[in-house]
Short mmCIF file of C-alpha atoms in Angstrom, two decimals:
data_model
loop_
_atom_site.label_atom_id
_atom_site.label_comp_id
_atom_site.label_asym_id
_atom_site.label_seq_id
_atom_site.Cartn_x
_atom_site.Cartn_y
_atom_site.Cartn_z
CA MET A 104 17.17 5.50 7.62
CA ARG A 105 20.86 5.52 9.24
CA LEU A 106 22.77 3.93 12.50
CA THR A 107 21.96 6.13 15.27
CA GLN A 108 23.00 6.66 19.08
CA SER A 109 20.80 4.96 21.51
CA VAL A 110 18.37 6.52 23.75
CA ALA A 111 19.95 6.23 27.55
CA ALA A 112 17.90 3.98 29.61
CA VAL A 113 16.93 5.55 32.70
CA ALA A 114 17.69 2.45 34.75
CA ALA A 115 18.57 4.42 38.12
CA CYS A 116 15.04 6.50 37.78
CA VAL A 117 11.91 5.31 40.56
CA GLN A 118 9.91 3.53 39.23
CA LEU A 119 5.89 5.56 39.08
CA GLY A 120 3.13 2.87 40.34
CA TYR A 121 0.45 3.98 37.32
CA ALA A 122 0.51 3.36 34.25
CA LEU A 123 -2.25 4.89 31.35
CA ASP A 124 -5.46 3.37 31.78
CA LEU A 125 -6.87 2.22 29.66
CA ASP A 126 -10.22 0.76 28.93
CA VAL A 127 -10.28 -1.97 24.87
CA THR A 128 -14.00 -1.36 25.26
CA SER A 129 -15.02 2.17 25.48
CA PRO A 130 -14.30 4.09 22.47
CA ASP A 131 -13.86 7.00 25.11
CA SER A 132 -11.31 5.87 26.71
CA ILE A 133 -9.03 4.59 24.24
CA ARG A 134 -9.93 8.11 23.03
CA THR A 135 -8.07 9.66 26.73
CA ALA A 136 -5.24 7.21 26.08
CA ALA A 137 -4.50 8.04 22.54
CA SER A 138 -4.82 12.06 23.67
CA THR A 139 -2.69 11.11 26.54
CA LEU A 140 0.88 9.74 24.28
CA ALA A 141 -0.31 12.56 21.43
CA HIS A 142 0.36 15.12 23.32
CA GLY A 143 3.24 13.28 25.23
CA LEU A 144 4.84 12.67 21.81
CA MET A 145 4.51 16.68 21.44
CA ASN A 146 6.65 16.58 24.34
CA TYR A 147 9.51 16.59 21.82
CA TYR A 148 8.92 18.15 19.07
CA GLN A 149 10.48 21.73 19.58
CA ASN A 150 10.75 22.35 15.74
CA ASN A 151 8.13 24.91 15.95
CA LYS A 152 9.20 27.95 18.21
CA THR A 153 9.16 31.41 16.09
CA ASP A 154 13.17 31.33 16.05
CA THR A 155 13.72 27.57 13.97
CA PRO A 156 15.82 28.02 10.90
CA LYS A 157 13.10 27.48 8.46
CA GLU A 158 14.50 23.93 6.63
CA SER A 159 13.63 22.80 10.38
CA ILE A 160 10.68 23.23 10.74
CA GLY A 161 8.37 20.01 10.42
CA THR A 162 12.56 17.63 11.55
CA LEU A 163 13.54 15.90 14.96
CA PRO A 164 15.80 16.57 17.33
CA TRP A 165 18.88 14.81 15.98
CA PRO A 166 20.23 12.52 16.46
CA LEU A 167 16.85 10.81 14.46
CA TYR A 168 16.45 11.85 11.02
CA TRP A 169 13.81 13.12 8.54
CA TRP A 170 12.09 10.54 7.52
CA GLU A 171 11.04 10.15 11.44
CA ALA A 172 9.47 13.51 11.65
CA GLY A 173 7.32 12.67 8.99
CA ALA A 174 5.47 9.72 10.19
CA VAL A 175 5.56 11.19 13.11
CA TRP A 176 2.69 13.96 11.57
CA GLY A 177 1.43 10.54 10.15
CA GLY A 178 0.42 9.26 13.16
CA LEU A 179 -0.96 13.20 14.04
CA ILE A 180 -3.07 13.65 11.49
CA ASP A 181 -4.97 9.88 11.61
CA TYR A 182 -5.57 10.70 15.43
CA TRP A 183 -7.30 13.34 13.85
CA ALA A 184 -9.62 11.64 11.94
CA TYR A 185 -10.23 8.74 14.58
CA THR A 186 -10.73 10.99 17.66
CA ASN A 187 -11.88 14.10 15.97
CA ASP A 188 -8.82 16.72 18.30
CA THR A 189 -8.37 19.66 16.54
CA SER A 190 -5.27 20.15 19.26
CA PHE A 191 -2.23 19.55 16.71
CA ASN A 192 -3.95 20.36 13.06
CA ASP A 193 -2.01 23.74 12.93
CA VAL A 194 1.34 22.27 14.20
CA VAL A 195 1.03 19.24 11.76
CA MET A 196 0.31 21.50 8.66
CA GLN A 197 3.17 23.78 8.75
CA ALA A 198 5.29 20.80 9.12
CA MET A 199 4.22 19.25 6.24
CA MET A 200 4.62 22.19 4.31
CA ALA A 201 7.60 23.31 5.41
CA GLN A 202 9.45 20.34 3.86
CA THR A 203 7.70 19.51 0.26
CA GLY A 204 10.32 21.13 -1.11
CA THR A 205 10.92 23.60 -4.11
CA ASP A 206 8.60 21.19 -6.96
CA ASN A 207 6.16 19.55 -4.26
CA ASN A 208 7.92 15.96 -3.60
CA PHE A 209 9.29 16.32 0.15
CA LEU A 210 12.43 16.87 -1.49
CA PRO A 211 13.71 19.58 0.55
CA GLU A 212 16.39 21.48 -0.08
CA ALA A 213 18.42 21.02 3.67
CA TYR A 214 17.44 17.27 2.75
CA TYR A 215 18.12 16.16 -0.81
CA SER A 216 21.69 15.66 -1.32
CA SER A 217 21.16 12.77 1.85
CA MET A 218 17.81 10.81 0.86
CA GLY A 219 16.31 7.45 0.73
CA ASN A 220 13.80 5.98 -0.90
CA ASP A 221 11.80 5.08 1.49
CA ASP A 222 12.09 8.35 2.99
CA GLN A 223 10.59 10.49 0.71
CA ALA A 224 8.20 8.00 1.47
CA PHE A 225 6.64 8.17 4.31
CA TRP A 226 6.48 12.40 3.94
CA THR A 227 4.04 10.38 1.29
CA PHE A 228 2.83 8.28 3.31
CA SER A 229 1.49 11.41 5.63
CA ALA A 230 -0.25 13.47 2.23
CA LEU A 231 -1.55 10.28 1.76
CA SER A 232 -3.53 9.43 4.67
CA ALA A 233 -4.66 13.37 4.45
CA LEU A 234 -6.19 12.76 1.23
CA GLU A 235 -7.89 10.08 1.79
CA TYR A 236 -9.18 11.42 4.96
CA GLY A 237 -10.44 15.60 4.29
CA PHE A 238 -7.50 16.22 6.46
CA PRO A 239 -7.97 20.65 5.99
CA ASP A 240 -6.65 21.59 2.49
CA PRO A 241 -3.52 23.53 2.47
CA PRO A 242 -2.78 27.20 2.68
CA GLU A 243 -3.96 28.73 -0.46
CA GLY A 244 -0.55 29.42 -2.78
CA SER A 245 0.39 25.52 -1.09
CA PRO A 246 -0.09 22.32 -3.38
CA SER A 247 -2.89 19.92 -2.47
CA TRP A 248 -2.18 16.83 -0.79
CA GLN A 249 -2.72 14.90 -3.93
CA THR A 250 -0.84 17.60 -6.06
CA LEU A 251 2.69 15.71 -3.53
CA ALA A 252 1.76 12.08 -3.21
CA VAL A 253 1.80 12.73 -7.23
CA ASN A 254 4.95 14.53 -7.61
CA ALA A 255 6.71 12.20 -5.11
CA PHE A 256 5.65 8.80 -7.09
CA ASP A 257 6.20 11.21 -10.28
CA SER A 258 9.67 11.36 -8.87
CA MET A 259 10.65 8.06 -8.15
CA ALA A 260 9.70 6.08 -10.81
CA PRO A 261 12.48 7.41 -12.90
CA ARG A 262 14.18 4.91 -10.19
CA TRP A 263 13.43 2.01 -10.98
CA ASP A 264 16.59 0.30 -12.05
CA THR A 265 16.51 -2.53 -14.23
CA ALA A 266 19.87 -2.35 -14.41
CA THR A 267 21.03 -4.42 -11.86
CA CYS A 268 18.68 -6.69 -9.88
CA GLY A 269 16.64 -6.10 -12.87
CA GLY A 270 15.08 -3.95 -11.28
CA GLY A 271 13.85 -2.11 -8.06
CA LEU A 272 15.37 0.71 -6.56
CA ARG A 273 18.01 2.16 -4.78
CA TRP A 274 18.21 2.84 -0.82
CA GLN A 275 19.52 5.21 -1.90
CA VAL A 276 18.48 8.78 -5.00
CA PHE A 277 22.52 8.68 -5.58
CA SER A 278 25.37 7.13 -6.49
CA THR A 279 27.33 9.39 -3.02
CA ASN A 280 26.06 8.04 -0.76
CA ASN A 281 26.15 4.82 1.74
CA GLY A 282 23.62 2.04 0.78
CA TRP A 283 23.30 3.21 -2.49
CA THR A 284 24.69 -0.51 -3.79
CA TYR A 285 21.87 -1.74 -2.01
CA LYS A 286 17.90 -2.61 -2.77
CA ASN A 287 16.15 -2.97 0.02
CA SER A 288 12.14 -3.40 1.02
CA VAL A 289 11.58 -0.40 2.61
CA SER A 290 12.55 1.50 -0.67
CA ASN A 291 10.38 -0.82 -2.50
CA GLY A 292 6.98 -1.54 -0.33
CA GLY A 293 7.27 1.85 0.23
CA PHE A 294 6.83 2.34 -3.39
CA PHE A 295 4.76 -0.38 -3.38
CA GLN A 296 2.46 1.51 -1.39
CA MET A 297 1.97 4.66 -3.08
CA ALA A 298 0.84 3.40 -5.95
CA ALA A 299 -1.77 1.69 -4.45
CA ARG A 300 -2.84 4.78 -2.61
CA LEU A 301 -2.69 6.39 -5.59
CA ALA A 302 -4.47 2.95 -7.75
CA ARG A 303 -7.47 3.24 -5.81
CA PHE A 304 -8.02 7.49 -5.28
CA THR A 305 -7.06 8.35 -8.89
CA GLY A 306 -7.91 5.88 -10.45
CA ASN A 307 -5.49 5.49 -12.56
CA SER A 308 -5.00 2.39 -14.15
CA THR A 309 -1.25 2.97 -15.03
CA TYR A 310 -0.24 2.98 -10.68
CA TYR A 311 -2.38 -0.59 -10.39
CA ASP A 312 0.48 -1.66 -13.05
CA TRP A 313 3.52 -0.43 -10.76
CA ALA A 314 2.34 -1.85 -8.24
CA GLU A 315 2.19 -5.04 -10.18
CA ARG A 316 5.42 -4.62 -11.72
CA ILE A 317 6.92 -3.54 -7.76
CA TRP A 318 5.06 -7.08 -5.65
CA ASP A 319 6.80 -8.98 -8.99
CA TRP A 320 10.10 -8.34 -8.98
CA THR A 321 10.36 -8.13 -5.05
CA THR A 322 9.24 -11.43 -4.29
CA ALA A 323 11.23 -12.86 -8.25
CA THR A 324 14.29 -11.68 -6.01
CA GLY A 325 13.15 -13.62 -3.12
CA LEU A 326 12.78 -10.21 -0.49
CA ILE A 327 8.87 -11.25 -0.46
CA ASP A 328 10.08 -15.18 -0.52
CA GLU A 329 7.67 -18.11 -0.13
CA SER A 330 6.50 -17.80 3.35
CA TYR A 331 5.29 -13.91 3.04
CA ARG A 332 8.42 -13.30 5.45
CA ILE A 333 9.57 -9.55 3.88
CA TYR A 334 14.03 -9.36 4.48
CA ASP A 335 15.77 -6.14 4.44
CA GLY A 336 16.48 -5.61 1.08
CA ALA A 337 19.54 -7.10 -1.20
CA SER A 338 22.49 -5.92 -2.88
CA THR A 339 23.47 -4.69 -6.18
CA THR A 340 27.16 -5.81 -6.49
CA ASP A 341 25.95 -9.65 -6.51
CA ASN A 342 22.94 -9.12 -8.38
CA CYS A 343 20.54 -9.47 -5.51
CA GLN A 344 21.77 -12.94 -5.27
CA GLU A 345 21.67 -13.26 -0.65
CA VAL A 346 19.42 -11.86 0.74
CA GLN A 347 19.79 -9.76 3.69
CA GLN A 348 17.26 -12.16 6.13
CA LEU A 349 16.59 -9.78 8.54
CA GLN A 350 12.48 -8.68 9.11
CA TRP A 351 11.51 -6.16 10.53
CA THR A 352 7.86 -5.06 11.81
CA TYR A 353 7.90 -2.98 9.54
CA ASN A 354 8.67 -4.13 5.64
CA PRO A 355 5.22 -5.73 6.31
CA GLY A 356 3.36 -3.24 8.08
CA ILE A 357 4.04 -1.32 4.66
CA PHE A 358 2.58 -4.11 1.96
CA ILE A 359 0.35 -5.11 3.93
CA TYR A 360 -1.81 -2.26 3.31
CA GLY A 361 -0.66 -1.40 -0.12
CA THR A 362 -2.20 -4.32 -0.63
CA ALA A 363 -4.69 -5.07 0.94
CA MET A 364 -5.41 -1.95 -1.10
CA LEU A 365 -5.39 -3.84 -4.10
CA TYR A 366 -7.24 -5.70 -3.11
CA ASN A 367 -10.05 -2.79 -3.06
CA TYR A 368 -8.76 -1.95 -6.35
CA THR A 369 -9.22 -4.63 -7.88
CA ASN A 370 -12.78 -5.90 -6.29
CA GLY A 371 -11.54 -8.24 -3.77
CA SER A 372 -9.47 -10.41 -6.38
CA SER A 373 -8.43 -14.26 -4.84
CA VAL A 374 -4.94 -13.42 -6.32
CA TRP A 375 -4.47 -9.76 -3.71
CA GLU A 376 -6.31 -12.10 -1.20
CA THR A 377 -4.55 -15.22 -0.67
CA ARG A 378 -1.55 -12.34 -0.60
CA LEU A 379 -2.42 -10.29 2.19
CA THR A 380 -3.78 -13.38 3.50
CA GLY A 381 -0.51 -14.61 3.55
CA LEU A 382 1.34 -11.09 4.40
CA ILE A 383 -0.83 -11.24 7.87
CA GLU A 384 -0.28 -14.20 9.10
CA GLN A 385 3.33 -14.71 8.23
CA VAL A 386 3.30 -10.92 10.96
CA ASP A 387 1.55 -12.72 13.50
CA GLN A 388 3.87 -15.60 13.05
CA THR A 389 7.43 -13.61 13.49
CA PHE A 390 6.36 -10.53 16.01
CA PHE A 391 3.19 -11.43 17.13
CA GLN A 392 4.14 -14.76 19.27
CA ALA A 393 8.60 -13.84 19.73
CA GLU A 394 8.34 -14.35 23.20
CA GLU A 395 6.95 -16.33 25.42
CA ASN A 396 5.64 -14.03 27.91
CA ALA A 397 4.06 -11.87 25.05
CA THR A 398 1.44 -13.71 23.30
CA ASN A 399 -0.55 -12.03 20.32
CA VAL A 400 2.32 -8.86 22.02
CA MET A 401 4.41 -6.58 19.41
CA VAL A 402 7.43 -7.15 19.09
CA GLU A 403 10.30 -6.17 17.63
CA ALA A 404 12.29 -10.17 17.27
CA ALA A 405 15.35 -8.61 15.47
CA CYS A 406 16.19 -6.40 18.00
CA GLU A 407 13.98 -5.92 20.81
CA PRO A 408 14.95 -8.71 23.22
CA TYR A 409 17.93 -8.92 22.56
CA GLY A 410 17.99 -4.79 23.36
CA THR A 411 19.97 -4.16 20.78
CA CYS A 412 17.39 -1.56 18.84
CA ASN A 413 18.36 1.67 17.54
CA ASN A 414 16.73 5.07 17.16
CA ASP A 415 15.18 4.30 13.72
CA GLN A 416 13.95 0.53 15.02
CA PHE A 417 12.16 1.51 17.88
CA SER A 418 9.14 4.06 15.86
CA PHE A 419 9.10 0.10 13.84
CA LYS A 420 5.95 -1.31 15.11
CA ALA A 421 4.08 2.24 14.85
CA TYR A 422 3.62 1.12 11.25
CA LEU A 423 2.92 -2.35 11.81
CA ALA A 424 0.66 -1.43 14.02
CA ARG A 425 -0.73 1.79 11.83
CA PHE A 426 -0.87 -0.18 8.46
CA LEU A 427 -3.27 -3.35 10.10
CA ALA A 428 -6.02 -1.38 11.44
CA LYS A 429 -5.76 0.39 8.02
CA ALA A 430 -5.63 -2.34 6.91
CA MET A 431 -9.27 -3.60 7.82
CA VAL A 432 -11.08 -1.27 6.34
CA VAL A 433 -10.02 -1.88 3.28
CA ALA A 434 -10.08 -5.60 2.31
CA PRO A 435 -12.63 -6.34 5.83
CA TYR A 436 -12.02 -10.42 6.18
CA THR A 437 -8.96 -9.68 7.57
CA ARG A 438 -10.49 -7.99 10.73
CA THR A 439 -11.45 -10.85 12.24
CA ALA A 440 -7.68 -11.63 12.46
CA ILE A 441 -5.95 -8.29 12.69
CA LEU A 442 -7.55 -7.11 15.21
CA PRO A 443 -7.18 -9.28 18.34
CA LEU A 444 -3.44 -8.92 17.22
CA LEU A 445 -3.97 -5.40 18.19
CA THR A 446 -6.04 -4.87 21.25
CA THR A 447 -3.46 -7.80 22.98
CA SER A 448 -0.67 -5.17 22.64
CA ALA A 449 -2.22 -2.43 22.99
CA GLN A 450 -2.92 -3.36 26.72
CA GLY A 451 0.30 -4.35 26.88
CA ALA A 452 1.22 -1.23 25.14
CA ALA A 453 -0.31 0.72 28.30
CA LYS A 454 0.99 -1.28 30.67
CA SER A 455 4.50 0.27 29.99
CA CYS A 456 3.28 3.14 29.47
CA SER A 457 4.44 4.75 33.15
CA GLY A 458 7.71 5.54 32.62
CA PRO A 459 9.25 9.02 34.58
CA SER A 460 8.61 11.84 34.92
CA ASP A 461 4.97 11.87 34.26
CA GLY A 462 3.89 7.65 34.91
CA VAL A 463 2.65 7.73 31.47
CA THR A 464 6.12 7.82 29.16
CA CYS A 465 6.08 4.61 27.23
CA GLY A 466 9.21 1.71 27.39
CA GLN A 467 9.55 -0.33 24.72
CA LYS A 468 8.47 -4.03 25.69
CA TRP A 469 4.50 -4.01 26.23
CA TYR A 470 5.27 -7.90 27.45
CA THR A 471 6.10 -5.57 30.78
CA GLU A 472 6.12 -2.72 32.62
CA PHE A 473 8.29 0.04 31.88
CA ASP A 474 11.60 -0.79 30.59
CA GLY A 475 13.13 2.72 31.26
CA ASN A 476 13.91 2.66 27.11
CA TYR A 477 11.70 5.41 25.53
CA GLY A 478 11.49 8.02 22.90
CA ILE A 479 9.61 9.96 20.73
CA GLY A 480 10.05 5.48 18.86
CA GLN A 481 8.60 4.41 21.57
CA GLU A 482 5.85 7.12 22.47
CA LEU A 483 4.28 7.11 19.00
CA SER A 484 4.43 2.74 18.70
CA ALA A 485 2.61 3.43 21.82
CA LEU A 486 0.01 6.14 19.78
CA GLU A 487 -0.25 3.87 16.81
CA VAL A 488 -1.14 1.04 18.28
CA THR A 489 -3.75 2.50 20.75
CA GLN A 490 -5.32 5.11 17.76
CA ALA A 491 -5.72 1.47 15.98
CA LEU A 492 -8.35 0.38 18.37
CA LEU A 493 -10.45 3.74 17.36
CA ILE A 494 -10.67 2.96 12.70
CA ASP A 495 -13.65 2.14 13.07
CA GLU A 496 -14.66 6.44 14.43
CA ALA A 497 -12.32 7.52 10.72
CA PRO A 498 -13.93 8.74 8.17
CA GLY A 499 -14.34 7.03 5.27
CA LEU A 500 -12.14 6.57 2.58
CA MET A 501 -12.18 9.29 0.26
CA ASP A 502 -11.18 8.58 -3.41
CA HIS A 503 -11.03 11.62 -6.77
CA ASN A 504 -15.30 10.96 -6.91
CA ASP A 505 -15.78 11.39 -2.78
CA VAL A 506 -16.27 7.97 -2.73
CA LYS A 507 -15.99 6.45 1.21
CA ILE A 508 -15.20 3.50 2.63
CA LYS A 509 -16.31 3.46 6.09
CA PRO A 510 -14.99 0.15 7.58
CA ALA A 511 -16.91 -2.50 8.63
CA THR A 512 -17.27 -4.04 11.60
CA THR A 513 -18.51 -7.84 11.60
CA SER A 514 -16.19 -10.11 8.34
CA SER A 515 -15.57 -12.93 7.34
CA THR A 516 -12.26 -15.51 8.87
CA LEU A 517 -9.69 -15.80 7.13
CA LYS A 518 -9.05 -17.67 4.44
CA PRO A 519 -6.03 -20.54 3.90
CA THR A 520 -2.80 -18.98 2.27
CA VAL A 521 -1.72 -21.22 -0.58
CA SER A 522 1.43 -21.06 -1.50
CA ILE A 523 3.67 -18.88 -4.19
CA GLY A 524 5.13 -20.06 -7.14
CA PRO A 525 8.19 -20.35 -8.44
CA ALA A 526 9.78 -17.67 -10.75
CA SER A 527 12.37 -15.69 -12.38
CA VAL A 528 14.28 -13.14 -11.55
CA SER A 529 15.31 -12.53 -15.60
CA GLY A 530 11.88 -13.73 -16.88
CA ILE A 531 9.27 -12.62 -13.92
CA THR A 532 6.11 -12.94 -14.37
CA SER A 533 2.73 -14.17 -11.92
CA THR A 534 -0.68 -13.71 -11.16
CA SER A 535 -1.61 -11.17 -11.66
CA ALA A 536 -5.48 -9.99 -11.08
CA THR A 537 -7.85 -7.45 -12.80
CA ALA A 538 -7.99 -3.64 -12.34
CA THR A 539 -11.14 -1.75 -12.38
CA GLY A 540 -10.27 1.11 -11.59
CA ALA A 541 -11.18 4.34 -15.02
CA ALA A 542 -7.61 4.03 -16.36
CA THR A 543 -6.85 8.24 -17.05
CA SER A 544 -3.62 9.67 -18.46
CA ALA A 545 -0.47 9.16 -15.90
CA THR A 546 2.87 11.03 -16.34
CA THR A 547 4.70 8.16 -16.09
CA ALA A 548 4.04 4.34 -17.41
CA ALA A 549 5.19 1.20 -15.40
CA PRO A 550 7.39 -0.70 -17.43
CA SER A 551 5.83 -3.83 -19.80
CA SER A 552 5.55 -7.24 -17.02
CA THR A 553 4.47 -10.03 -18.48
CA SER A 554 1.40 -11.47 -16.74
CA THR A 555 1.09 -14.83 -16.50
CA ALA A 556 -1.47 -18.05 -14.16
CA GLY A 557 1.33 -18.89 -11.78
CA SER A 558 2.10 -16.84 -8.58
CA VAL A 559 6.00 -15.32 -7.34
CA GLN A 560 9.55 -17.16 -5.73
CA SER A 561 12.34 -16.08 -6.14
CA GLY A 562 14.82 -17.97 -7.76
CA VAL A 563 17.71 -16.63 -5.81
CA PRO A 564 19.14 -18.56 -2.48
CA HIS A 565 19.56 -16.62 0.61
CA MET A 566 21.59 -16.42 2.89
CA ASN A 567 21.82 -18.52 6.55
CA VAL A 568 21.04 -15.67 8.95
CA LEU A 569 19.85 -16.26 12.36
CA LEU A 570 18.35 -13.16 14.40
CA GLY A 571 20.27 -11.76 17.30
CA GLY A 572 21.25 -9.92 19.25
CA ALA A 573 24.95 -9.45 17.05
CA LEU A 574 23.45 -8.77 14.28
CA ILE A 575 22.18 -5.90 12.41
CA GLY A 576 20.10 -5.53 9.41
CA ALA A 577 22.22 -3.20 6.66
CA ALA A 578 18.46 -0.47 7.98
CA ALA A 579 20.87 0.11 10.41
CA LEU A 580 23.79 -0.24 9.76
CA LEU A 581 24.78 3.24 8.29
#
C-alpha cells in the first residue's frame, strides 16, 4: 500500500440537517442503514461499464490502489451474508473473477510488478469469506473460491525470507519496488490470517504449522510486543533491530481474526485464548479510548486526530470492525468485550454520515457530525462497522465437511491476560497449542519451528516513536 493524495475536504459545503437513521436494537433498522451505505459505496465504483478495459474491471478509480478494491468486495460479500440482499452479487462476482490472474492466485498481470504481499492478502480474504459463507460459486470454467485462496497461499509461502530478520515476509514481492527492505505487520498478519482460516476450513494441519511459525516470528521480532501492541514493521537493513512503532487499526484486526480462528481450530486452547484476549484488550485501550469525547468509539489514533490520514488509512477502521465481528463467531467468549465497542462505534458512524449531497455520505470521525472528509475508505468503514451488528444474522461459517459455526448470543467475559515471555529472533520459541484438525497433504510445508512451554516476547530494542501529526507510518511512506 502506498501514499495517495488526500480526498479533498469540502469545508464550504452546506451541512444537511439529517444523518443516517440507525437503531442499534433493531435488525431491520441496521439492515436498512447497511443497505444505504452499501449503495453509497457502490456509487463510487465505475469500472464495470461496457467500455472498461479488461484489466481495470474490479478496480477503483485513481488515486486508490488495487488492494482496496479487494477489500471492498470482501465487505460486500459480508453484506450479502449478513442481509441476504443479492443486489451486488453479480458486480462482486465480475470484479473478483477479473482479478484472479493467469495462475488463479490474485496476481493479475496488470498489477503483478507492483504487488505487495498485503495487497494479495486482501483479495484472498475476500475469497475466503466467499468460501466460508457459501457465496455463489464462480461461473463454470472459473477457479473455485478455495482454489483461489489455496493458490494465493502457495504463492506467498516461498517468499518467507529467513536470510534477514530470522524469517518473515517482506512488504513487497519484488526487489525493484520501494518497500522491499521492509517487513511489515500487515503482510505477515495477512499471511497469518490466511493460514488460520485455511487450517480451520480444510482441516490441514500444515496451515496451522504456518500460522504458529508466523506468530512466533512476529512476536520474536517485536512487531507484537509483550502487551500485544502491534507495530507497523521493521527494516531488513538492520536485521529488524528497530521497530517502527506506529499502530494502525487494521493490523490488530487482521491478527485478531486469525488468532480467533486458531482458538476455534484448537478447541479453545488456553494459549490462543490468552493471545486473543490480550489483542482485544490492547485494541480497546489504543483505538477505542483515544479521544476524550470518543469513549468506546473507534479512532485511527495515529493520524485521525491530526488530519494526516491518507486514502489507504481512511479505510483501515473498516477491517478492525470487520474482523472484530467475525472473531465473536469463532471465539464466542469475546462477545461481551467486542459488541459494546462495535455498537457505540456504529452509532457514532451513523451520526457522521450526514454529508452532501444526499445527507448520508459518511465522514471519517465517528465522534462528531460530518467532518467534510469523505470517500470510499470512509464509506466502507461506516458500512463495515454498521453491518457488523448483523453478525448474528449471517449463515454459519462452513468448513470442508460443511460443518457450520453459528454465532453464539451469550458468552462469558474475557479472562485476564498474562504477559508473554522472552525469546530471541535467532532462536524462536513459543507456546504451542495442539492442532485438532485432520491433517491432509499441503502443497507447501511450513518451516520447522521449535516450540516450548514459554511464550514469546521480543528481545529486540524498539524505536521510541511518538504518535503525532508529523509522523507517517512506513505503510504510508511510499
